[in-house]
mmCIF file of C-alpha atoms in Angstrom:
data_model
loop_
_atom_site.group_PDB
_atom_site.id
_atom_site.type_symbol
_atom_site.label_atom_id
_atom_site.label_comp_id
_atom_site.label_asym_id
_atom_site.label_seq_id
_atom_site.Cartn_x
_atom_site.Cartn_y
_atom_site.Cartn_z
ATOM 1 C CA MET A 1 -3.418 28.325 12.120
ATOM 2 C CA SER A 2 -1.786 27.240 8.925
ATOM 3 C CA ASP A 3 -2.175 29.371 5.634
ATOM 4 C CA ARG A 4 -0.510 28.951 2.098
ATOM 5 C CA ARG A 5 1.670 31.774 1.266
ATOM 6 C CA ASN A 6 2.211 32.976 -2.340
ATOM 7 C CA GLY A 7 0.597 29.714 -3.692
ATOM 8 C CA VAL A 8 3.051 27.689 -2.165
ATOM 9 C CA ILE A 9 1.969 24.509 0.041
ATOM 10 C CA ARG A 10 4.209 24.165 3.053
ATOM 11 C CA VAL A 11 4.565 20.443 3.497
ATOM 12 C CA GLY A 12 6.045 19.122 6.915
ATOM 13 C CA PHE A 13 7.164 15.352 6.965
ATOM 14 C CA VAL A 14 7.661 13.428 10.160
ATOM 15 C CA GLY A 15 9.349 9.953 10.158
ATOM 16 C CA LEU A 16 12.329 9.474 7.986
ATOM 17 C CA GLY A 17 12.726 5.838 7.953
ATOM 18 C CA ASP A 18 13.136 3.268 5.223
ATOM 19 C CA ILE A 19 10.150 4.544 3.357
ATOM 20 C CA GLY A 20 9.849 7.836 4.783
ATOM 21 C CA LYS A 21 13.307 9.194 3.769
ATOM 22 C CA PRO A 22 12.875 8.617 0.082
ATOM 23 C CA MET A 23 9.551 9.919 0.156
ATOM 24 C CA ALA A 24 10.739 13.095 1.882
ATOM 25 C CA THR A 25 13.758 13.281 -0.288
ATOM 26 C CA ARG A 26 11.610 13.054 -3.592
ATOM 27 C CA LEU A 27 9.470 15.993 -2.038
ATOM 28 C CA ALA A 28 12.668 18.007 -1.278
ATOM 29 C CA GLY A 29 14.114 17.411 -4.890
ATOM 30 C CA ARG A 30 10.802 18.799 -6.605
ATOM 31 C CA GLN A 31 9.920 21.641 -4.169
ATOM 32 C CA SER A 32 10.270 24.579 -7.138
ATOM 33 C CA GLU A 33 8.356 22.786 -9.887
ATOM 34 C CA ALA A 34 5.519 21.408 -7.534
ATOM 35 C CA GLY A 35 5.039 24.783 -5.572
ATOM 36 C CA LEU A 36 6.275 23.056 -2.009
ATOM 37 C CA ASP A 37 8.159 24.365 0.533
ATOM 38 C CA LEU A 38 9.289 21.028 2.803
ATOM 39 C CA GLY A 39 10.260 20.800 6.610
ATOM 40 C CA VAL A 40 11.311 17.405 8.007
ATOM 41 C CA PHE A 41 11.590 16.152 11.605
ATOM 42 C CA ASP A 42 12.882 12.690 13.102
ATOM 43 C CA LEU A 43 14.115 11.639 16.210
ATOM 44 C CA ALA A 44 17.408 10.432 14.468
ATOM 45 C CA ALA A 45 19.717 13.298 13.341
ATOM 46 C CA ALA A 46 21.364 11.529 10.629
ATOM 47 C CA PRO A 47 18.333 11.130 8.055
ATOM 48 C CA VAL A 48 17.262 14.913 9.035
ATOM 49 C CA GLU A 49 20.870 16.104 8.311
ATOM 50 C CA GLU A 50 20.577 14.295 4.744
ATOM 51 C CA LEU A 51 17.405 15.863 4.167
ATOM 52 C CA VAL A 52 18.544 19.466 4.987
ATOM 53 C CA THR A 53 21.465 18.656 2.338
ATOM 54 C CA ALA A 54 18.906 17.714 -0.119
ATOM 55 C CA GLY A 55 17.083 21.207 0.345
ATOM 56 C CA ALA A 56 14.500 20.586 3.020
ATOM 57 C CA ARG A 57 14.225 22.689 6.442
ATOM 58 C CA ALA A 58 14.801 20.861 9.897
ATOM 59 C CA ALA A 59 12.137 21.432 12.589
ATOM 60 C CA GLU A 60 12.782 21.569 16.121
ATOM 61 C CA GLY A 61 9.661 19.165 16.940
ATOM 62 C CA VAL A 62 6.466 18.120 15.546
ATOM 63 C CA GLY A 63 4.602 20.859 17.044
ATOM 64 C CA ALA A 64 6.735 23.366 15.482
ATOM 65 C CA LEU A 65 6.593 21.465 12.181
ATOM 66 C CA ALA A 66 2.969 21.431 12.273
ATOM 67 C CA ALA A 67 2.880 25.064 12.884
ATOM 68 C CA GLY A 68 4.557 25.954 9.724
ATOM 69 C CA SER A 69 2.789 23.296 7.346
ATOM 70 C CA ASP A 70 -0.427 23.186 5.524
ATOM 71 C CA VAL A 71 -0.021 19.446 5.022
ATOM 72 C CA LEU A 72 1.949 17.172 7.494
ATOM 73 C CA CYS A 73 2.833 13.862 6.410
ATOM 74 C CA VAL A 74 3.227 11.197 9.122
ATOM 75 C CA MET A 75 5.156 8.115 7.892
ATOM 76 C CA VAL A 76 6.066 6.261 11.247
ATOM 77 C CA ASN A 77 5.930 2.559 12.071
ATOM 78 C CA ASN A 78 2.735 1.831 14.091
ATOM 79 C CA ASP A 79 -0.497 3.037 15.905
ATOM 80 C CA ARG A 80 1.224 3.707 18.627
ATOM 81 C CA GLN A 81 3.700 6.043 17.135
ATOM 82 C CA VAL A 82 0.968 7.764 14.881
ATOM 83 C CA ARG A 83 -1.143 8.666 17.800
ATOM 84 C CA ALA A 84 1.935 10.019 19.596
ATOM 85 C CA VAL A 85 2.622 12.383 16.755
ATOM 86 C CA LEU A 86 -0.994 13.504 16.473
ATOM 87 C CA ASP A 87 -1.040 14.191 20.351
ATOM 88 C CA GLU A 88 2.027 16.665 19.732
ATOM 89 C CA VAL A 89 0.312 18.154 16.716
ATOM 90 C CA LEU A 90 -2.962 18.984 18.365
ATOM 91 C CA ALA A 91 -1.320 20.168 21.775
ATOM 92 C CA GLY A 92 0.978 22.542 19.858
ATOM 93 C CA PRO A 93 0.153 25.939 18.403
ATOM 94 C CA GLY A 94 -0.092 24.881 14.811
ATOM 95 C CA ALA A 95 -3.210 23.085 15.348
ATOM 96 C CA GLY A 96 -6.254 24.696 13.636
ATOM 97 C CA ALA A 97 -8.030 25.307 10.546
ATOM 98 C CA GLY A 98 -5.617 24.872 7.395
ATOM 99 C CA LEU A 99 -3.770 22.138 8.607
ATOM 100 C CA THR A 100 -4.450 18.744 6.826
ATOM 101 C CA VAL A 101 -2.705 15.615 8.324
ATOM 102 C CA ALA A 102 -1.778 12.758 5.833
ATOM 103 C CA VAL A 103 -0.977 9.360 7.719
ATOM 104 C CA HIS A 104 1.005 7.391 5.349
ATOM 105 C CA ALA A 105 1.383 4.594 7.997
ATOM 106 C CA THR A 106 -0.496 1.190 7.856
ATOM 107 C CA VAL A 107 -2.476 1.249 10.933
ATOM 108 C CA ALA A 108 -5.544 -0.668 12.307
ATOM 109 C CA PRO A 109 -8.644 -0.155 10.394
ATOM 110 C CA GLU A 110 -10.468 1.799 13.366
ATOM 111 C CA THR A 111 -7.649 4.123 13.787
ATOM 112 C CA PRO A 112 -8.236 6.763 11.160
ATOM 113 C CA ALA A 113 -11.573 7.208 12.403
ATOM 114 C CA GLU A 114 -10.530 7.903 15.826
ATOM 115 C CA LEU A 115 -7.779 10.186 14.637
ATOM 116 C CA GLU A 116 -9.972 12.164 12.529
ATOM 117 C CA GLU A 117 -12.401 12.969 15.334
ATOM 118 C CA LEU A 118 -9.632 13.880 17.836
ATOM 119 C CA ALA A 119 -8.088 16.219 14.920
ATOM 120 C CA ALA A 120 -11.660 17.647 14.085
ATOM 121 C CA ARG A 121 -12.015 19.036 17.694
ATOM 122 C CA ARG A 122 -9.067 21.349 16.980
ATOM 123 C CA GLY A 123 -10.242 22.144 13.428
ATOM 124 C CA VAL A 124 -7.492 19.859 11.868
ATOM 125 C CA ARG A 125 -8.389 17.843 8.861
ATOM 126 C CA LEU A 126 -6.925 14.320 8.518
ATOM 127 C CA VAL A 127 -6.625 11.496 5.950
ATOM 128 C CA ASP A 128 -5.624 7.922 6.119
ATOM 129 C CA ALA A 129 -3.184 7.520 3.158
ATOM 130 C CA PRO A 130 -1.043 4.576 3.143
ATOM 131 C CA VAL A 131 1.271 4.043 0.330
ATOM 132 C CA SER A 132 2.433 0.803 -1.462
ATOM 133 C CA GLY A 133 5.378 0.346 -3.787
ATOM 134 C CA GLY A 134 8.162 0.027 -1.228
ATOM 135 C CA ALA A 135 11.395 2.069 -0.836
ATOM 136 C CA MET A 136 11.987 1.587 -4.686
ATOM 137 C CA GLY A 137 8.656 3.052 -5.401
ATOM 138 C CA ALA A 138 9.349 5.956 -2.825
ATOM 139 C CA GLY A 139 12.474 6.926 -4.332
ATOM 140 C CA THR A 140 11.238 7.090 -7.894
ATOM 141 C CA GLY A 141 7.873 8.675 -6.963
ATOM 142 C CA GLU A 142 6.039 5.712 -8.441
ATOM 143 C CA LEU A 143 3.985 4.819 -5.238
ATOM 144 C CA ALA A 144 0.388 4.051 -5.162
ATOM 145 C CA ALA A 145 -1.288 6.211 -2.545
ATOM 146 C CA LEU A 146 -4.636 4.948 -1.038
ATOM 147 C CA VAL A 147 -6.690 7.607 0.501
ATOM 148 C CA GLY A 148 -9.438 7.814 2.893
ATOM 149 C CA GLY A 149 -11.191 11.014 3.839
ATOM 150 C CA SER A 150 -13.573 13.780 2.834
ATOM 151 C CA GLU A 151 -13.329 15.507 -0.416
ATOM 152 C CA GLU A 152 -11.750 18.744 1.041
ATOM 153 C CA ALA A 153 -9.136 16.764 3.049
ATOM 154 C CA PHE A 154 -8.269 14.481 -0.083
ATOM 155 C CA ALA A 155 -8.094 17.976 -2.249
ATOM 156 C CA ALA A 156 -5.856 19.287 0.333
ATOM 157 C CA VAL A 157 -3.068 16.491 0.278
ATOM 158 C CA ARG A 158 -3.668 15.896 -3.471
ATOM 159 C CA PRO A 159 -0.766 17.910 -4.843
ATOM 160 C CA VAL A 160 1.468 16.554 -2.413
ATOM 161 C CA LEU A 161 0.628 12.904 -3.294
ATOM 162 C CA ASP A 162 1.051 13.726 -7.133
ATOM 163 C CA VAL A 163 4.653 14.105 -6.385
ATOM 164 C CA LEU A 164 5.044 10.939 -4.442
ATOM 165 C CA ALA A 165 2.699 8.665 -6.458
ATOM 166 C CA THR A 166 1.805 7.573 -9.826
ATOM 167 C CA ARG A 167 -1.406 6.118 -8.988
ATOM 168 C CA VAL A 168 -3.620 8.049 -6.198
ATOM 169 C CA VAL A 169 -6.674 6.542 -5.384
ATOM 170 C CA HIS A 170 -9.541 8.196 -3.357
ATOM 171 C CA ALA A 171 -10.888 4.873 -1.980
ATOM 172 C CA GLY A 172 -13.618 6.287 0.254
ATOM 173 C CA PRO A 173 -14.209 7.903 3.647
ATOM 174 C CA ILE A 174 -11.794 7.930 6.475
ATOM 175 C CA GLY A 175 -10.435 4.476 6.964
ATOM 176 C CA ALA A 176 -11.043 3.322 3.318
ATOM 177 C CA GLY A 177 -7.315 3.955 2.420
ATOM 178 C CA THR A 178 -6.043 1.646 5.093
ATOM 179 C CA LYS A 179 -8.550 -1.009 4.255
ATOM 180 C CA PHE A 180 -7.359 -0.788 0.773
ATOM 181 C CA LYS A 181 -4.126 -1.260 1.932
ATOM 182 C CA LEU A 182 -4.707 -4.304 4.279
ATOM 183 C CA ALA A 183 -6.579 -6.092 1.363
ATOM 184 C CA ARG A 184 -3.596 -5.469 -0.943
ATOM 185 C CA ASN A 185 -1.066 -6.497 1.639
ATOM 186 C CA MET A 186 -3.074 -9.525 2.473
ATOM 187 C CA MET A 187 -2.438 -10.576 -1.048
ATOM 188 C CA HIS A 188 1.277 -9.836 -0.999
ATOM 189 C CA TYR A 189 2.182 -11.981 1.649
ATOM 190 C CA ALA A 190 -0.208 -14.788 1.036
ATOM 191 C CA ALA A 191 1.750 -14.852 -2.294
ATOM 192 C CA TYR A 192 4.975 -14.661 -0.536
ATOM 193 C CA THR A 193 3.765 -17.834 1.324
ATOM 194 C CA ALA A 194 2.862 -19.495 -2.036
ATOM 195 C CA ALA A 195 6.479 -18.767 -3.280
ATOM 196 C CA THR A 196 7.877 -20.584 -0.220
ATOM 197 C CA GLU A 197 6.004 -23.763 -1.132
ATOM 198 C CA ALA A 198 7.125 -23.355 -4.595
ATOM 199 C CA GLN A 199 10.862 -23.060 -3.267
ATOM 200 C CA ARG A 200 10.538 -26.155 -1.240
ATOM 201 C CA LEU A 201 9.028 -28.308 -4.213
ATOM 202 C CA ALA A 202 11.624 -27.098 -6.566
ATOM 203 C CA GLU A 203 14.381 -27.678 -4.107
ATOM 204 C CA ALA A 204 13.192 -31.151 -3.367
ATOM 205 C CA ALA A 205 12.986 -31.930 -7.118
ATOM 206 C CA GLY A 206 16.673 -30.918 -6.969
ATOM 207 C CA LEU A 207 16.398 -27.535 -9.109
ATOM 208 C CA ASP A 208 17.998 -24.256 -8.598
ATOM 209 C CA ILE A 209 15.653 -22.194 -6.594
ATOM 210 C CA VAL A 210 17.560 -18.834 -7.339
ATOM 211 C CA ALA A 211 17.011 -19.541 -10.922
ATOM 212 C CA LEU A 212 13.104 -20.200 -10.196
ATOM 213 C CA GLY A 213 13.043 -16.754 -8.404
ATOM 214 C CA LYS A 214 14.548 -15.160 -11.748
ATOM 215 C CA VAL A 215 11.914 -16.960 -13.786
ATOM 216 C CA VAL A 216 9.051 -15.685 -11.487
ATOM 217 C CA ARG A 217 10.174 -12.273 -11.455
ATOM 218 C CA HIS A 218 10.567 -12.228 -15.527
ATOM 219 C CA THR A 219 7.324 -13.774 -16.212
ATOM 220 C CA ASP A 220 5.296 -11.671 -13.679
ATOM 221 C CA ALA A 221 6.738 -8.585 -15.417
ATOM 222 C CA LEU A 222 5.053 -9.732 -18.332
ATOM 223 C CA THR A 223 1.887 -11.134 -17.001
ATOM 224 C CA GLY A 224 1.131 -8.930 -14.201
ATOM 225 C CA GLY A 225 1.154 -11.485 -11.663
ATOM 226 C CA PRO A 226 -1.823 -12.062 -9.494
ATOM 227 C CA GLY A 227 -3.179 -8.558 -10.357
ATOM 228 C CA ALA A 228 -3.779 -10.278 -13.981
ATOM 229 C CA ILE A 229 -7.039 -11.551 -12.708
ATOM 230 C CA MET A 230 -8.404 -8.483 -10.890
ATOM 231 C CA HIS A 231 -10.387 -6.836 -13.371
ATOM 232 C CA ARG A 232 -13.959 -7.561 -12.521
ATOM 233 C CA ASP A 233 -16.075 -5.246 -10.544
ATOM 234 C CA SER A 234 -17.858 -8.022 -8.366
ATOM 235 C CA THR A 235 -17.007 -11.228 -6.646
ATOM 236 C CA ALA A 236 -20.431 -12.369 -7.379
ATOM 237 C CA GLU A 237 -20.875 -15.703 -9.606
ATOM 238 C CA MET A 238 -20.369 -15.383 -13.085
ATOM 239 C CA GLU A 239 -23.082 -15.451 -15.716
ATOM 240 C CA PRO A 240 -22.663 -18.640 -17.924
ATOM 241 C CA GLY A 241 -21.505 -17.466 -21.303
ATOM 242 C CA SER A 242 -20.167 -14.214 -20.273
ATOM 243 C CA PHE A 243 -16.867 -12.879 -21.159
ATOM 244 C CA TRP A 244 -15.480 -13.339 -18.049
ATOM 245 C CA HIS A 245 -17.158 -16.986 -17.702
ATOM 246 C CA THR A 246 -15.432 -17.840 -20.888
ATOM 247 C CA THR A 247 -12.208 -16.161 -20.197
ATOM 248 C CA PHE A 248 -11.779 -17.529 -16.508
ATOM 249 C CA GLY A 249 -12.943 -20.914 -17.891
ATOM 250 C CA HIS A 250 -9.536 -21.539 -19.793
ATOM 251 C CA LEU A 251 -7.628 -20.094 -16.782
ATOM 252 C CA ARG A 252 -9.354 -22.587 -14.676
ATOM 253 C CA GLN A 253 -8.713 -25.576 -16.888
ATOM 254 C CA LEU A 254 -4.817 -24.663 -17.045
ATOM 255 C CA ALA A 255 -4.753 -23.874 -13.363
ATOM 256 C CA GLU A 256 -6.394 -26.938 -12.019
ATOM 257 C CA LYS A 257 -4.451 -29.182 -14.768
ATOM 258 C CA ASP A 258 -1.348 -27.626 -13.368
ATOM 259 C CA LEU A 259 -2.107 -27.752 -9.586
ATOM 260 C CA ASP A 260 -2.967 -31.278 -9.907
ATOM 261 C CA LEU A 261 0.363 -32.114 -11.592
ATOM 262 C CA ALA A 262 2.337 -30.133 -8.812
ATOM 263 C CA ILE A 263 0.442 -31.591 -6.197
ATOM 264 C CA ALA A 264 1.305 -35.022 -7.371
ATOM 265 C CA LEU A 265 4.896 -34.319 -7.616
ATOM 266 C CA ALA A 266 4.508 -32.786 -4.244
ATOM 267 C CA ASP A 267 3.265 -36.076 -2.899
ATOM 268 C CA GLU A 268 5.982 -37.924 -4.546
ATOM 269 C CA LEU A 269 8.624 -35.848 -3.076
ATOM 270 C CA ASN A 270 7.129 -35.625 0.516
ATOM 271 C CA VAL A 271 6.748 -32.074 0.159
ATOM 272 C CA ASP A 272 3.945 -30.511 2.209
ATOM 273 C CA VAL A 273 1.977 -27.998 -0.108
ATOM 274 C CA PRO A 274 -1.060 -26.712 1.814
ATOM 275 C CA LEU A 275 -1.724 -23.541 0.061
ATOM 276 C CA ALA A 276 -1.359 -25.481 -3.090
ATOM 277 C CA ARG A 277 -4.181 -27.640 -2.091
ATOM 278 C CA LEU A 278 -6.032 -24.767 -0.919
ATOM 279 C CA ALA A 279 -5.758 -23.049 -4.178
ATOM 280 C CA ARG A 280 -6.839 -26.279 -6.007
ATOM 281 C CA GLU A 281 -10.350 -26.087 -3.800
ATOM 282 C CA ARG A 282 -10.940 -22.510 -3.611
ATOM 283 C CA LEU A 283 -9.608 -20.887 -6.913
ATOM 284 C CA ALA A 284 -12.851 -21.983 -9.148
ATOM 285 C CA PRO A 285 -15.169 -20.341 -6.426
ATOM 286 C CA GLY A 286 -12.970 -17.526 -5.942
ATOM 287 C CA LEU A 287 -12.955 -16.550 -9.548
ATOM 288 C CA GLY A 288 -16.774 -16.781 -9.671
ATOM 289 C CA PHE A 289 -17.505 -20.226 -10.705
ATOM 290 C CA PRO A 290 -20.371 -21.951 -8.519
ATOM 291 C CA GLU A 291 -19.165 -24.328 -5.827
ATOM 292 C CA GLU A 292 -19.374 -27.719 -6.644
ATOM 293 C CA LYS A 293 -21.730 -29.675 -4.302
#
C-alpha cells in the first residue's frame, strides 16, 4: 500500500521513450520545488541512466516502482503494453489504496474503463491522461493533459500534471481524456493531409514548397490555425443575425472564394485535391450554416 511521506508525492514513471523521457526529465528537475520524489523504469538501460543522472531513482521493475509510488505515470506505446504494465502493477505488492495510475498513452476508447475496473478490484485508482504537445512540449512542461476519471483520482494526479502541462483539462469520467485526445488528433492528421495537397498544388505551380511551409508556420502562429474557429460551445446551426453567424459569414465568403480559385488552379494543373473539394462542400455546414438543398 502506498502512502505519502512528509507531504512528498512519490511518483513512478514507466516508459522513457520519445515523449516519456522528456516528461520524466521535467519531473526530475522539479522534484524539490514541486514536492515530488521520482522513480523510473524502462526496459532500455540508457534512458534510465540518463534519468538517474537527472536526479531520479531507478527501479528494478514495474512492481517495485508501483510499491513505492503514490502516482504511477505510464507512457508506453499501445494498448497491449499498457495492459502488460497494469498486470505487473496489480500482481505486485504495491497494489492497494493510495496508488493512482495515470495512463498517458493514447489507447482505444474502451480501454480506460476496462483498466479502471481491473484496478479497482485491488483498490487502485486509474485515470486516462493522454497528453498533446509532442516532445517539445514535454521538455518545456507546456503539454496539454486531457484527463478522464473520478474527481478523487484527478485530484491525486493533478500536482504531477501541473509540472508537466500548462493546460490540464478534466474532460469527464474515465475514458473522456482518451476521446478528447482522439478528437484533437483527428483534426491534426486531417490538417497534415490537407497540407500535402497544398504542397502538391504549389509544386505543380512551380513554387518553393519549403518557403510555403515557412509561411504556413508563420501565419498559423499569428492566427491560431484551425483552432481559431473553435470557440462555439455547440455544433448546432447558428441563429441568423447572431454574433457567430455574422463572424463566420465573412469567413465563409472568403473561404469559398479562395477554395474555388484554388480548385480551379488545381484543375488547370491537373492536381488531385479531394480534401479541398470536400472542404468547399462541407465547411459551411460544419461551421453551422444550414445545408443547401
